[in-house]
Every structure is written in C-alpha cells, then in structure tokens.
mmCIF file of the C-alpha atoms, coordinates in Angstrom:
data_MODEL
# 
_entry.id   MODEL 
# 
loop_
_atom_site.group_PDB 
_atom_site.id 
_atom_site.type_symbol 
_atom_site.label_atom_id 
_atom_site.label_alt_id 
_atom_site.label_comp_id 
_atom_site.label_asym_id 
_atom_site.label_entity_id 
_atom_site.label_seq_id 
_atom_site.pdbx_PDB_ins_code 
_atom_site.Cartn_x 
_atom_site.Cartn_y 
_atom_site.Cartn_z 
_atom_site.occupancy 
_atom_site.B_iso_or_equiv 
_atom_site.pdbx_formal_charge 
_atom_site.auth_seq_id 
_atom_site.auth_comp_id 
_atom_site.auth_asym_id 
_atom_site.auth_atom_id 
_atom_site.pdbx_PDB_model_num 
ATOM 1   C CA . UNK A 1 1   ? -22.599 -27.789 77.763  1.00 0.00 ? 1   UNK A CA 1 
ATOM 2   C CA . UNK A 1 2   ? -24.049 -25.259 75.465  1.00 0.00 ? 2   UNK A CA 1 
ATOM 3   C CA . UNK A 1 3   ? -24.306 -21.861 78.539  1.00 0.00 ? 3   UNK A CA 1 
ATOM 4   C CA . UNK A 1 4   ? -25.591 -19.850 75.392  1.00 0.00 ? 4   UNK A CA 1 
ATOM 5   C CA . UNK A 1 5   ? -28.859 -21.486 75.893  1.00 0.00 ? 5   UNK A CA 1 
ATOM 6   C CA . UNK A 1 6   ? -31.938 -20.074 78.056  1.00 0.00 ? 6   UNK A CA 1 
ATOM 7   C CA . UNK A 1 7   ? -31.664 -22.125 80.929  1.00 0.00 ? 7   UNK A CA 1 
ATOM 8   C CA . UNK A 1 8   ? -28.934 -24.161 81.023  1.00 0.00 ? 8   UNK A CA 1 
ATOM 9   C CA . UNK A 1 9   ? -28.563 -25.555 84.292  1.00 0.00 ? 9   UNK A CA 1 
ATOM 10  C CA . UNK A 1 10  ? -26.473 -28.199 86.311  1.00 0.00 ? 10  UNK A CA 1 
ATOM 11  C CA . UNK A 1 11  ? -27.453 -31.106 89.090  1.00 0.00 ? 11  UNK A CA 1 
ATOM 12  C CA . UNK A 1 12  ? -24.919 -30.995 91.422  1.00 0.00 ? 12  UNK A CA 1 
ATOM 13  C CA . UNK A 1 13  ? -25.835 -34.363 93.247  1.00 0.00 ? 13  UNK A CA 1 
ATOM 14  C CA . UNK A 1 14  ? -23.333 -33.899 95.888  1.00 0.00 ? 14  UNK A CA 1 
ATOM 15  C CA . UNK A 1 15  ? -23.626 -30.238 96.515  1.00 0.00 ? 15  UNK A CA 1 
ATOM 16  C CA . UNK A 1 16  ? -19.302 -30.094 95.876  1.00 0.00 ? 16  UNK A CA 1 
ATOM 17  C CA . UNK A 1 17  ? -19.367 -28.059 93.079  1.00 0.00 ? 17  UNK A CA 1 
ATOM 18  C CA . UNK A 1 18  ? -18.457 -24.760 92.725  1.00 0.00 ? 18  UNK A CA 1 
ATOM 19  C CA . UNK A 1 19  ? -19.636 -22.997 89.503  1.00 0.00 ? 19  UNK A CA 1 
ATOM 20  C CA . UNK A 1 20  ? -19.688 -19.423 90.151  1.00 0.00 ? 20  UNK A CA 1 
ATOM 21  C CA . UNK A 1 21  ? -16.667 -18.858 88.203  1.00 0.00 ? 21  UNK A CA 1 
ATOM 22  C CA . UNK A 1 22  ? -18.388 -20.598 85.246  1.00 0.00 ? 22  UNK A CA 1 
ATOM 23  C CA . UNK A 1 23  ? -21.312 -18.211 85.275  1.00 0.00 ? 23  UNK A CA 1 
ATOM 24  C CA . UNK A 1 24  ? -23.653 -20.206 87.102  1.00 0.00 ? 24  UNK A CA 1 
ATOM 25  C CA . UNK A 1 25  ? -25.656 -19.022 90.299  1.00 0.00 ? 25  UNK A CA 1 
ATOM 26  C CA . UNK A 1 26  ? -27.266 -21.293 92.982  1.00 0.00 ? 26  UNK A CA 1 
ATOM 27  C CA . UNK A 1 27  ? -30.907 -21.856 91.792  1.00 0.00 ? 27  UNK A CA 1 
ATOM 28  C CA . UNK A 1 28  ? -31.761 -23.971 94.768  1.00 0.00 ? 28  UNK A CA 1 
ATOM 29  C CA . UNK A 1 29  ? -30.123 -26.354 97.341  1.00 0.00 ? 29  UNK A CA 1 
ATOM 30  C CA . UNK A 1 30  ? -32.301 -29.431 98.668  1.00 0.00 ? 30  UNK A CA 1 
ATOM 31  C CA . UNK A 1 31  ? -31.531 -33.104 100.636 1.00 0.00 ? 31  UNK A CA 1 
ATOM 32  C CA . UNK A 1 32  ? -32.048 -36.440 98.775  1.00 0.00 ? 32  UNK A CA 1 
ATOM 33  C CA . UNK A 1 33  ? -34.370 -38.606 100.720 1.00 0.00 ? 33  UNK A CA 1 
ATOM 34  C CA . UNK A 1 34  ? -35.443 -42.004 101.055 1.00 0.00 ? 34  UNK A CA 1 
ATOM 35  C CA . UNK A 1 35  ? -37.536 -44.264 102.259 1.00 0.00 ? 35  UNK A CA 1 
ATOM 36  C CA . UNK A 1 36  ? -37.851 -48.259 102.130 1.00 0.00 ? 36  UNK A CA 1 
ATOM 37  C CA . UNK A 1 37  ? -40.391 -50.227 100.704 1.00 0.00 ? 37  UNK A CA 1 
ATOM 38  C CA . UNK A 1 38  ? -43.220 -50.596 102.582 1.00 0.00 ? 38  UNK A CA 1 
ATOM 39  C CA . UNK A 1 39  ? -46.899 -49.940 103.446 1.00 0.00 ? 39  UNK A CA 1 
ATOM 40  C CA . UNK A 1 40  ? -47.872 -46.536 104.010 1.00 0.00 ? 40  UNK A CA 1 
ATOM 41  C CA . UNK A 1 41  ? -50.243 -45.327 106.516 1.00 0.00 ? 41  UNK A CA 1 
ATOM 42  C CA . UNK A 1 42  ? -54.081 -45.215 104.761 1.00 0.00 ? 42  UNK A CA 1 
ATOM 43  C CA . UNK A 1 43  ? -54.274 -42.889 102.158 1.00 0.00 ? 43  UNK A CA 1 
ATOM 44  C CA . UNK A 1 44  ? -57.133 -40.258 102.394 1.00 0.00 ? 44  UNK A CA 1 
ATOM 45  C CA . UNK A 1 45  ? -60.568 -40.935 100.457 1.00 0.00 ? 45  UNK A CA 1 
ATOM 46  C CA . UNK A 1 46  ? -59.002 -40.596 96.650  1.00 0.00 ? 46  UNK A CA 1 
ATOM 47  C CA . UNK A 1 47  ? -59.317 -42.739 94.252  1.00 0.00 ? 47  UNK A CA 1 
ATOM 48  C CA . UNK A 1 48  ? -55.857 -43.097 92.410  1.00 0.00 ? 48  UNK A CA 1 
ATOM 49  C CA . UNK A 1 49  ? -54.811 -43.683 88.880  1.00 0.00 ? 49  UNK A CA 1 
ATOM 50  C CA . UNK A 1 50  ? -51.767 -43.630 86.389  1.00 0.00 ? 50  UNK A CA 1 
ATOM 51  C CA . UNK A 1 51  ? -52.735 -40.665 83.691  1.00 0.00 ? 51  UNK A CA 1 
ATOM 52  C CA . UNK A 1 52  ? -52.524 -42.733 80.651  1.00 0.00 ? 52  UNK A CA 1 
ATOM 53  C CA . UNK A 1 53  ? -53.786 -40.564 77.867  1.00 0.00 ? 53  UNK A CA 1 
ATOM 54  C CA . UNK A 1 54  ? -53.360 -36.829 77.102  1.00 0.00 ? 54  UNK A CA 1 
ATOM 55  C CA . UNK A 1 55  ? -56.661 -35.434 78.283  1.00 0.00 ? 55  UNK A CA 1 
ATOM 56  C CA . UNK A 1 56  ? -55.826 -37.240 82.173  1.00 0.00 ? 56  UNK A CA 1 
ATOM 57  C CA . UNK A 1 57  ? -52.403 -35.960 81.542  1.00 0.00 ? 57  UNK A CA 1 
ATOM 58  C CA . UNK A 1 58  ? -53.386 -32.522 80.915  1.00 0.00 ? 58  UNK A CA 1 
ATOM 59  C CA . UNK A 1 59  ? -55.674 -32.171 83.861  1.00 0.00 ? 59  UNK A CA 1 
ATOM 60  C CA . UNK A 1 60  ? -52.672 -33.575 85.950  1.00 0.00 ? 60  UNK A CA 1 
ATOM 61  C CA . UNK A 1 61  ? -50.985 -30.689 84.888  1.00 0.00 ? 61  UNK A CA 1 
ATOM 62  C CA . UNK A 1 62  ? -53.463 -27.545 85.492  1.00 0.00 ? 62  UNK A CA 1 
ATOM 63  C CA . UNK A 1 63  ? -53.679 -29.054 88.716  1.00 0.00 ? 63  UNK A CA 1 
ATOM 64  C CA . UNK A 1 64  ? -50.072 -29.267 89.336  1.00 0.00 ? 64  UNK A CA 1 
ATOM 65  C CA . UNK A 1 65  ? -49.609 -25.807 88.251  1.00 0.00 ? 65  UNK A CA 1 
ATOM 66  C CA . UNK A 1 66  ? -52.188 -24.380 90.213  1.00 0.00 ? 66  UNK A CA 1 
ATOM 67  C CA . UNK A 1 67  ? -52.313 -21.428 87.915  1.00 0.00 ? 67  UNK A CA 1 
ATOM 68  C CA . UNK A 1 68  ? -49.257 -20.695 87.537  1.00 0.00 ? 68  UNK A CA 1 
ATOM 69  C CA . UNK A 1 69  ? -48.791 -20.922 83.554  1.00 0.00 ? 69  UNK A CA 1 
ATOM 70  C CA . UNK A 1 70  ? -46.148 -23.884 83.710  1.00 0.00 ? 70  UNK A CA 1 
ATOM 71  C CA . UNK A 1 71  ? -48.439 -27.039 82.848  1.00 0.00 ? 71  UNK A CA 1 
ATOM 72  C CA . UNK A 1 72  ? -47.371 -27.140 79.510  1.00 0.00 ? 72  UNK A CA 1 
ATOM 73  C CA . UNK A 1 73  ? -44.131 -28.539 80.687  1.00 0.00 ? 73  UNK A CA 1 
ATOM 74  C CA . UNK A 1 74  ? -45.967 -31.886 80.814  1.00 0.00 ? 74  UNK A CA 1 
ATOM 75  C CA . UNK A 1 75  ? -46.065 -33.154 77.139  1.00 0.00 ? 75  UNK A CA 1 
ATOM 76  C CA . UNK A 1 76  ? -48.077 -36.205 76.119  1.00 0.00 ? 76  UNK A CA 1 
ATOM 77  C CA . UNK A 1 77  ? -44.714 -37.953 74.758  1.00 0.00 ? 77  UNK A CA 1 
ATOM 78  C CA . UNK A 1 78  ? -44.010 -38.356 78.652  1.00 0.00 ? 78  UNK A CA 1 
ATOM 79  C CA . UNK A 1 79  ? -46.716 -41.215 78.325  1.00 0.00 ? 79  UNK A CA 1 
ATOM 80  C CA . UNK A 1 80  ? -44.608 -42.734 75.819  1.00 0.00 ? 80  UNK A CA 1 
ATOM 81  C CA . UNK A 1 81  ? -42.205 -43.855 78.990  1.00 0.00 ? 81  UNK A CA 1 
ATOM 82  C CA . UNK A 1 82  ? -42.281 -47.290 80.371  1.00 0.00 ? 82  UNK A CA 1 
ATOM 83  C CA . UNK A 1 83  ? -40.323 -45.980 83.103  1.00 0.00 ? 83  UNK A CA 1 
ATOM 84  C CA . UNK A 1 84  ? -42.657 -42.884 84.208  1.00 0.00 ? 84  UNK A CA 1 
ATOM 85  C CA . UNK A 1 85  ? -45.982 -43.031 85.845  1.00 0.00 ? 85  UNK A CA 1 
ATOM 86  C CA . UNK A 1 86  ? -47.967 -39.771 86.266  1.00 0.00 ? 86  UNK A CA 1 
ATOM 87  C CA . UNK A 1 87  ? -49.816 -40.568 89.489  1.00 0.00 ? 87  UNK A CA 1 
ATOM 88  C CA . UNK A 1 88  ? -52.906 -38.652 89.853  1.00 0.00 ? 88  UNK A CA 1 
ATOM 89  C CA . UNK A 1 89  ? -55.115 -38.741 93.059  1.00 0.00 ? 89  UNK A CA 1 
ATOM 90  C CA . UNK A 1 90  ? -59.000 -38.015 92.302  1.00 0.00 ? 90  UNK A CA 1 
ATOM 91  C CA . UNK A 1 91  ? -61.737 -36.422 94.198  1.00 0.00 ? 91  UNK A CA 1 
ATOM 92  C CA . UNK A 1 92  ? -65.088 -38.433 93.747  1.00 0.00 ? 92  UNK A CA 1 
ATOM 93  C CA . UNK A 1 93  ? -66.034 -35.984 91.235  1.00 0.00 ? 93  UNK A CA 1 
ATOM 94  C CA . UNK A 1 94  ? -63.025 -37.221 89.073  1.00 0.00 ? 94  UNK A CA 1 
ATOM 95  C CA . UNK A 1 95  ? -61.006 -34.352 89.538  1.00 0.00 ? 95  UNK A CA 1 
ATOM 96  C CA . UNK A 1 96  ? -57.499 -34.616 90.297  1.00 0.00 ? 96  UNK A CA 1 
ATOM 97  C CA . UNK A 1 97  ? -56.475 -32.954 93.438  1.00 0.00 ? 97  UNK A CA 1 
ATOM 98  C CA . UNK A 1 98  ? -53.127 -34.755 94.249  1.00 0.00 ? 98  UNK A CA 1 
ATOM 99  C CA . UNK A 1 99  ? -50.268 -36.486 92.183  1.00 0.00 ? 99  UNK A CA 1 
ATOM 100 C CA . UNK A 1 100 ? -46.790 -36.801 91.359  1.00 0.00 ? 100 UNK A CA 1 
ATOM 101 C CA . UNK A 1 101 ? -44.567 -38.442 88.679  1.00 0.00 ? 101 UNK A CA 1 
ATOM 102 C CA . UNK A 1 102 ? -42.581 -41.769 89.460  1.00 0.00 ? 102 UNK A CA 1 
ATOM 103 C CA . UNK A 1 103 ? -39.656 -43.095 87.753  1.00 0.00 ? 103 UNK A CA 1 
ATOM 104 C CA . UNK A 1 104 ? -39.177 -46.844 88.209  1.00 0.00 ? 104 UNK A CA 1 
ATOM 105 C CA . UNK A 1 105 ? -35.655 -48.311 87.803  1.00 0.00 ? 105 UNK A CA 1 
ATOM 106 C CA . UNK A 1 106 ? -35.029 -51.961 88.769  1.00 0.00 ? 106 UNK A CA 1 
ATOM 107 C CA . UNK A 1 107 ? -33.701 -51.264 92.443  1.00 0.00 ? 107 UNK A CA 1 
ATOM 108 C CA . UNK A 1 108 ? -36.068 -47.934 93.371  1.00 0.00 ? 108 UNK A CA 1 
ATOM 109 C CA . UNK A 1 109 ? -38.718 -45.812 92.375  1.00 0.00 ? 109 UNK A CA 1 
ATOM 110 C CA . UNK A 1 110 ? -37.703 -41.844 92.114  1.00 0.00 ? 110 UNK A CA 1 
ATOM 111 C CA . UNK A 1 111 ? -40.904 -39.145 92.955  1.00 0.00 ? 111 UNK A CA 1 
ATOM 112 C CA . UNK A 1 112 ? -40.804 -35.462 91.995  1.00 0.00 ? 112 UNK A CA 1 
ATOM 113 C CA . UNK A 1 113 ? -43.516 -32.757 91.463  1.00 0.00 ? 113 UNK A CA 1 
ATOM 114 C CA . UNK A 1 114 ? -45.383 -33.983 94.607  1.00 0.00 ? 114 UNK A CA 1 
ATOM 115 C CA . UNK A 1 115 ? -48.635 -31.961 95.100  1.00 0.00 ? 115 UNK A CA 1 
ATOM 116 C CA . UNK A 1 116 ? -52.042 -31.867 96.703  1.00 0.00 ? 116 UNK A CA 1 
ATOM 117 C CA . UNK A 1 117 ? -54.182 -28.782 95.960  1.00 0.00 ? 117 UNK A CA 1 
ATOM 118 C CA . UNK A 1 118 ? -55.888 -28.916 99.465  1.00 0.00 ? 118 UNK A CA 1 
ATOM 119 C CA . UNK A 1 119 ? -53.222 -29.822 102.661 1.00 0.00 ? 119 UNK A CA 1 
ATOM 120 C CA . UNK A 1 120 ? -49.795 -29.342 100.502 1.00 0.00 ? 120 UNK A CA 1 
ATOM 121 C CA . UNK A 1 121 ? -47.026 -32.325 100.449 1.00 0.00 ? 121 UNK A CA 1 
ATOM 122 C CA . UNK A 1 122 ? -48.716 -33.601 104.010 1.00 0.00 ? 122 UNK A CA 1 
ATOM 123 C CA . UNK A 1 123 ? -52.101 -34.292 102.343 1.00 0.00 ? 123 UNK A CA 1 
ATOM 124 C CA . UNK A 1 124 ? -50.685 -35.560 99.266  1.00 0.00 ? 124 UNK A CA 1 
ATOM 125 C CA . UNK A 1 125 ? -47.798 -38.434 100.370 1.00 0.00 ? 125 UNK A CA 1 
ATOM 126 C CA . UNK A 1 126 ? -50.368 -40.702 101.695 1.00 0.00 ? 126 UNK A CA 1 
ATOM 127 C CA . UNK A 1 127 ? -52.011 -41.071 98.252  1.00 0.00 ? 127 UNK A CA 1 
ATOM 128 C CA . UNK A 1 128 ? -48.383 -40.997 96.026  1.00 0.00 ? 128 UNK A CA 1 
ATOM 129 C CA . UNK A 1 129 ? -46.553 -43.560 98.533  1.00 0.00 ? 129 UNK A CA 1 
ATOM 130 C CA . UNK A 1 130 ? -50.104 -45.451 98.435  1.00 0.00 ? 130 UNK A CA 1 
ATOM 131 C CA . UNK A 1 131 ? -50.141 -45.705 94.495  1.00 0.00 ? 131 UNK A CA 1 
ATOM 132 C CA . UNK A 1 132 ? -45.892 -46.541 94.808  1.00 0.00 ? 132 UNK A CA 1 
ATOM 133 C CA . UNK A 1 133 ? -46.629 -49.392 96.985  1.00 0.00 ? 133 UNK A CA 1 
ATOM 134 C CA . UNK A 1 134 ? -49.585 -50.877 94.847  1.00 0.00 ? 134 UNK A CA 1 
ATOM 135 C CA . UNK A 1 135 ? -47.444 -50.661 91.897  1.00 0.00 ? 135 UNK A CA 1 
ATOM 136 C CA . UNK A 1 136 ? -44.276 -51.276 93.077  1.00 0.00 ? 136 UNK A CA 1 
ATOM 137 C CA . UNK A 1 137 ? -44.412 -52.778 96.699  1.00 0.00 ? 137 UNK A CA 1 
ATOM 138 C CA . UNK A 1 138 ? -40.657 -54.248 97.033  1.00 0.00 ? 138 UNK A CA 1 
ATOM 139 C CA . UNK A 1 139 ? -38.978 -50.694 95.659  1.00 0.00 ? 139 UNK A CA 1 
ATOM 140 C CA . UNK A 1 140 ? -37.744 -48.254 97.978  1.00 0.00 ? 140 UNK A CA 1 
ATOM 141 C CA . UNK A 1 141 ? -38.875 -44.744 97.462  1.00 0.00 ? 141 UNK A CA 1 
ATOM 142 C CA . UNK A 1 142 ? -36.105 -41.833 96.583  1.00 0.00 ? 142 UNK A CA 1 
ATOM 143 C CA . UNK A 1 143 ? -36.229 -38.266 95.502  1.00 0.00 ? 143 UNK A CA 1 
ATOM 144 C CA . UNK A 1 144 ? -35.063 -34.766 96.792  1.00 0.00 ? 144 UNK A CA 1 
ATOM 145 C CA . UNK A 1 145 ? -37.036 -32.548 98.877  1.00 0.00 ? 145 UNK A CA 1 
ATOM 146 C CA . UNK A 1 146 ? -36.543 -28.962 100.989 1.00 0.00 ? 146 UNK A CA 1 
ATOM 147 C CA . UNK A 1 147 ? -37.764 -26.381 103.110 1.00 0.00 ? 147 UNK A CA 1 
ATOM 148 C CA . UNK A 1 148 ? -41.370 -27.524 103.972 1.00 0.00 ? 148 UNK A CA 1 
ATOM 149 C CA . UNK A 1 149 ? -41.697 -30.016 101.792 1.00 0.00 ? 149 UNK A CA 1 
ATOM 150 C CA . UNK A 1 150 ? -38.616 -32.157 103.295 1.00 0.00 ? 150 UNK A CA 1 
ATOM 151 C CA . UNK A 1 151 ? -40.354 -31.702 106.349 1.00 0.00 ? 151 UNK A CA 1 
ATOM 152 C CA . UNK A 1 152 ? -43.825 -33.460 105.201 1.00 0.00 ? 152 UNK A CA 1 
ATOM 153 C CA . UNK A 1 153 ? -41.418 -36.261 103.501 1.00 0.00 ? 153 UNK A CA 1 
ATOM 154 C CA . UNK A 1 154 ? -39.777 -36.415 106.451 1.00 0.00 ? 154 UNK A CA 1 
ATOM 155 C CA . UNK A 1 155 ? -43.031 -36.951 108.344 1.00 0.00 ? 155 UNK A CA 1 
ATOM 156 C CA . UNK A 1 156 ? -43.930 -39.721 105.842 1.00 0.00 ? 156 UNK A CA 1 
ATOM 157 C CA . UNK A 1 157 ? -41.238 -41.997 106.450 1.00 0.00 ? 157 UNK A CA 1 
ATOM 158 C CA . UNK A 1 158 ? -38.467 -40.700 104.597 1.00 0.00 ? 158 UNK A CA 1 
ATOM 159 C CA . UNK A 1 159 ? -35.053 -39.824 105.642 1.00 0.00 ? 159 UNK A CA 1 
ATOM 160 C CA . UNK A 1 160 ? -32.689 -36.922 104.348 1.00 0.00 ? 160 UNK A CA 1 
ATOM 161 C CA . UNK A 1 161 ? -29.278 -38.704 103.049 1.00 0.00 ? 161 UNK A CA 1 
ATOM 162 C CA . UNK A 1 162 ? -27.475 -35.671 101.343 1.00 0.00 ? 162 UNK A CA 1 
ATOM 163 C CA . UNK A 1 163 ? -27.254 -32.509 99.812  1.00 0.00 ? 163 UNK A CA 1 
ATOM 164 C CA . UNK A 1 164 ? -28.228 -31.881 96.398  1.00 0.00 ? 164 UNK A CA 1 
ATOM 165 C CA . UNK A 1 165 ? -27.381 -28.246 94.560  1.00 0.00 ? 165 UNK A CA 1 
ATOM 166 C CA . UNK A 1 166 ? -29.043 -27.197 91.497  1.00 0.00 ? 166 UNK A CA 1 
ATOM 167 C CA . UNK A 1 167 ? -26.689 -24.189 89.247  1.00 0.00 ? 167 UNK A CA 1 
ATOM 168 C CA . UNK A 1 168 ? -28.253 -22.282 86.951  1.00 0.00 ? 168 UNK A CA 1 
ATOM 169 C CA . UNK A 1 169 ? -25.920 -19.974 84.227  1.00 0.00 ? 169 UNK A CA 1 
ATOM 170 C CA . UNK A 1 170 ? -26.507 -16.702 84.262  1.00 0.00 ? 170 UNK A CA 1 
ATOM 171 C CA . UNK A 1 171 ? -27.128 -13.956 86.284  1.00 0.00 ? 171 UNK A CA 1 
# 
C-alpha cells in the first residue's frame, strides 16, 4: 500500500486489526448489518428511479452532499457499472430528496450513502429498501451502519452482525 498518498486508508472488516504502529489512526468504527429479502413497509409518497445519465446523477449528488462540497465524488463513469444502481427518491416536483447507491452481487445487494434531505436515514429506508425489493426482490440487503444511522437501519429490519473499523494513515 502506497501510505505516501493523501488518504490512504484501510477496511478492517473484522475490527482485529491493529494499525497504529503502521501510522494509521481510527477514522471510524461501525456494525455490518443485514436484512433478508423481503417487502418493506410502504414507502412514503416518492416516486423512485435508478439515475441513469449524468445530469440525474449529478442532482443525486448535490442532494447527497447537502452542501457540503463533496458531490463531485460521484463521477458519471459510476453509470458505466452493471453492478451499481444510484437510487434516487423524487419529490413530485422531480427533485431528488432521498437515495442511496446499491451494489448487486449474485447472493445480496450492498447499500451505502443512505440519505433523505427531510427525516434523515428513518425517512429515507422506506424508499431505498422499496426500490431494492422492486429490483431485486429475492436478495438480502447488507451494508454497515453507526451511531444514529444503525439505529434507523435497525428500525427498518436490519440486524447488526459485526464490527467493522475503518484506519486512516496519518495523523
């Protein structure tokens, strides 16, 4: 691993590691969770949709980001991915006000950057597990959550199943 590079940075999926004496610092600690295929409880009134072209993907972002300068980290070549939806939930306006991104695999789906820009995680689950089941209704649903967040995942139907650690190098 090149530790000379700006953010270099390890997953440590069991939270065993110790990496201090490598330079690295605890960025942040979080559970996996999961939770089986099946229905969710109704979604609120959004429509929902798989951003499928730049412009969709880029107002994913700035609403993602909320302001806070990072929604360039969402490049268009993401929509190159078979694998990766970009799930955005839309006001009747068109304006997305909820979304995540899902990774499908052939035994489970994986969900990260879970948002809602009104309620937080607990207004925004409903409309990402309702997308996840229309797409993929026989795929359990994984990812890692903490703090608040696990607690709205937890309150959707998922369960914690182990610690995750996330090292970053440098001080």
């Amino acid at each position: 691993m090149d530790t000379t590079a700006p953010g270099a940075s390890v997953k440590d999926s069991f939270a065993d590691l110790d990496l201090t004496e490598a330079g690295f610092r605890v960025l942040f600690e979080a559970q996996w969770i999961h939770r089986p295929a099946r229905a969710p409880a109704p979604a609120p009134d959004l429509d929902w949709a798989v951003a499928g072209d730049p412009g969709t993907l880029r107002a994913w972002a700035l609403a993602w980001d909320d302001g806070d300068g990072s929604a360039d980290l969402f490049r268009p070549e993401l929509l190159d991915d078979p694998a990766t939806f970009v799930l955005a939930g839309q006001s009747t306006d068109g304006r997305v006000v909820a979304g995540a991104v899902a990774g499908r695999s052939d035994h489970v789906v994986g969900i990260s950057n879970v948002f809602a820009l009104d309620g937080g995680p607990d207004a925004a689950w409903p409309v990402v597990l309702d997308a996840v089941n229309r797409l993929f209704p026989t795929l359990p649903v994984v990812g890692y959550e903490q703090g608040d967040d696990l607690s709205a995942a937890v309150r959707h139907g998922f369960e914690p199943v182990g610690p995750l650690r996330v090292w970053l190098h440098g001080r």
